[in-house]
Coordinates of C-alpha atoms in Angstrom, one line a residue:
M1 CA 0.0 0.0 0.0
K2 CA 1.3 3.5 -0.9
L3 CA 1.6 6.1 1.9
A4 CA -1.2 8.3 0.0
E5 CA -3.5 5.4 0.2
A6 CA -3.0 5.1 3.9
L7 CA -3.5 8.8 4.4
I8 CA -6.9 8.5 2.4
E9 CA -7.8 5.5 4.6
R10 CA -6.9 7.6 7.8
A11 CA -9.2 10.4 6.6
N12 CA -12.0 7.9 6.0
L13 CA -11.6 6.4 9.4
Q14 CA -11.6 9.7 11.1
R15 CA -14.9 10.7 9.3
R16 CA -16.3 7.4 10.2
L17 CA -15.6 8.0 13.8
D18 CA -17.2 11.3 13.6
A19 CA -20.3 9.8 12.0
L20 CA -20.5 7.0 14.6
K21 CA -20.3 9.5 17.5
V22 CA -23.1 11.5 16.1
R23 CA -25.2 8.3 15.6
M24 CA -24.4 7.0 19.1
N25 CA -25.3 10.3 20.8
A26 CA -28.6 10.5 18.8
S27 CA -29.5 7.0 20.0
A28 CA -28.5 7.4 23.7
R29 CA -31.7 8.9 24.8
V30 CA -35.3 8.6 23.5
L31 CA -38.7 9.5 24.9
Q32 CA -40.2 7.1 27.3
G33 CA -41.9 4.3 25.4
D34 CA -39.9 4.9 22.2
T35 CA -37.1 2.7 20.9
P36 CA -34.1 4.3 19.5
A37 CA -33.4 4.0 15.7
E38 CA -30.1 2.3 16.5
D39 CA -28.5 0.6 19.5
A40 CA -26.0 3.0 21.0
M41 CA -24.0 0.3 22.6
L42 CA -23.5 -1.6 19.3
L43 CA -22.5 1.7 17.8
L44 CA -20.0 2.1 20.6
E45 CA -18.5 -1.3 19.9
E46 CA -18.2 -0.3 16.2
Y47 CA -16.6 2.9 17.2
E48 CA -14.0 1.0 19.3
R49 CA -13.2 -1.3 16.3
V50 CA -12.8 1.8 14.0
A51 CA -10.7 3.6 16.6
S52 CA -8.4 0.5 16.7
D53 CA -8.2 0.4 13.0
L54 CA -7.2 4.1 12.9
L55 CA -4.6 3.7 15.6
A56 CA -3.0 0.9 13.4
V57 CA -3.0 3.0 10.3
V58 CA -1.7 6.2 12.1
R59 CA 1.2 4.1 13.6
R60 CA 2.2 2.8 10.2
I61 CA 2.0 6.2 8.6
N62 CA 4.1 7.8 11.4
G63 CA 6.6 5.0 11.2
T64 CA 6.9 5.5 7.5
N65 CA 7.2 9.3 7.8
A66 CA 9.9 8.9 10.4
V67 CA 12.3 6.8 8.3
T68 CA 11.6 8.1 4.8
E69 CA 13.5 11.0 3.4
L70 CA 11.9 13.6 1.2
E71 CA 15.3 14.7 0.3
P72 CA 18.7 13.9 1.7
G73 CA 18.7 14.7 5.3
V74 CA 15.1 15.7 5.6
N75 CA 12.6 13.0 6.6
L76 CA 8.9 13.3 5.9
V77 CA 8.1 14.3 9.6
D78 CA 10.6 17.2 9.3
A79 CA 9.1 18.2 6.0
I80 CA 5.5 18.2 7.3
V81 CA 6.5 20.2 10.3
A82 CA 8.3 22.7 8.0
R83 CA 5.1 23.0 5.8
D84 CA 2.8 23.4 8.8
L85 CA 5.1 26.2 10.2
L86 CA 5.2 27.9 6.9
R87 CA 1.4 28.0 6.8
K88 CA 1.3 29.3 10.4
R89 CA 3.9 32.0 9.6
Q90 CA 2.0 33.0 6.5
Q91 CA -1.2 33.3 8.5
A92 CA 0.6 35.5 11.1
Y93 CA 1.8 37.9 8.4
S94 CA -1.7 38.0 6.8
D95 CA -3.3 38.6 10.2
L96 CA -0.8 41.5 11.0
A97 CA -1.5 43.1 7.6
D98 CA -5.3 42.8 8.1
A99 CA -5.0 44.2 11.5
A100 CA -3.1 47.2 10.3
V101 CA -5.6 47.9 7.6
G102 CA -8.4 47.6 10.0
K103 CA -12.1 47.9 9.4
S104 CA -13.2 51.4 8.3
D105 CA -16.2 52.5 10.2
R106 CA -17.0 56.0 9.4
Y107 CA -19.8 56.2 11.9
Y108 CA -17.5 55.8 14.8
Q109 CA -14.4 57.5 13.5
T110 CA -13.9 61.0 14.6
A111 CA -11.2 63.5 14.1
E112 CA -9.8 62.5 17.5
S113 CA -9.8 58.8 16.8
R114 CA -8.0 58.4 13.5
F115 CA -5.6 55.6 13.2
S116 CA -2.4 55.3 11.4
R117 CA -0.6 52.1 10.3
A118 CA 2.4 51.2 12.5
V119 CA 3.6 48.4 9.9
D120 CA 4.3 48.2 6.2
V121 CA 1.2 46.4 4.9
A122 CA 2.5 45.8 1.4
A123 CA 5.7 44.2 2.7
L124 CA 3.7 42.0 5.1
R125 CA 1.5 40.9 2.3
K126 CA 4.4 40.3 0.0
Q127 CA 6.1 38.1 2.7
A128 CA 2.8 36.3 3.4
D129 CA 2.5 35.5 -0.3
E130 CA 6.2 34.2 -0.4
L131 CA 5.5 32.0 2.6
G132 CA 2.3 30.7 1.0
R133 CA 4.2 29.9 -2.2
E134 CA 7.0 28.0 -0.2
A135 CA 4.3 26.1 1.7
R136 CA 2.4 25.1 -1.5
E137 CA 5.7 23.9 -3.2
L138 CA 6.6 21.8 -0.2
D139 CA 3.1 20.4 0.1
T140 CA 3.2 19.5 -3.7
R141 CA 6.5 17.6 -3.2
L142 CA 5.0 15.8 -0.2
Q143 CA 2.0 14.9 -2.1
A144 CA 4.0 13.5 -5.0
A145 CA 6.2 11.6 -2.7
N146 CA 3.2 10.0 -0.9
W147 CA 2.2 8.3 -4.2
T148 CA 5.7 6.8 -4.6
I149 CA 6.4 5.6 -1.0
E150 CA 5.4 2.2 0.2
L151 CA 3.8 2.1 3.6
R152 CA 6.0 0.2 6.2

C-alpha cells in the first residue's frame, strides 16, 4: 500500500468515527416508550473497532514518515513540520497586515480617533505570499512523494 492510500484511509476512518459518534449520541436517549433507531452500545462497539483500525493506520503512517526522506537529510516528519510552520507564519503575516488595515467604520471615527498604520502592509502581504508559495511547493513535493512511498 502506498503512503497516499494510507492517508486516504486515515481520513476515511476519522470521518467514520465522527459519524458514529453523532449516531451514538442521537441514540443514547429517547422518549419514554419509544425505541431508538439504533442501539447506541452496538454503535459504541463499532466505534471502538474503527478507533483501533485508525490507531494501526496512524502508527504505520508515522513510522513510514519517520524513516523516509523527502530529500537527503530531511525526513517526511521534518518536511511536514516545516510545511505546517510555513502556513502558520503565512497566517501571522496576513493577520498582522489585516489588523493594520483595520475595518473602516465612518460612523465611529472622529477626528480625534483616526488611526495610522504602524507596519508596512505591502511588505507584510508580500512576505505572506512568499511563505504561502513555499508552503504550496513543499506540500506538492510531499503529495507527490506520498504516491511513490510504500507504507511500512
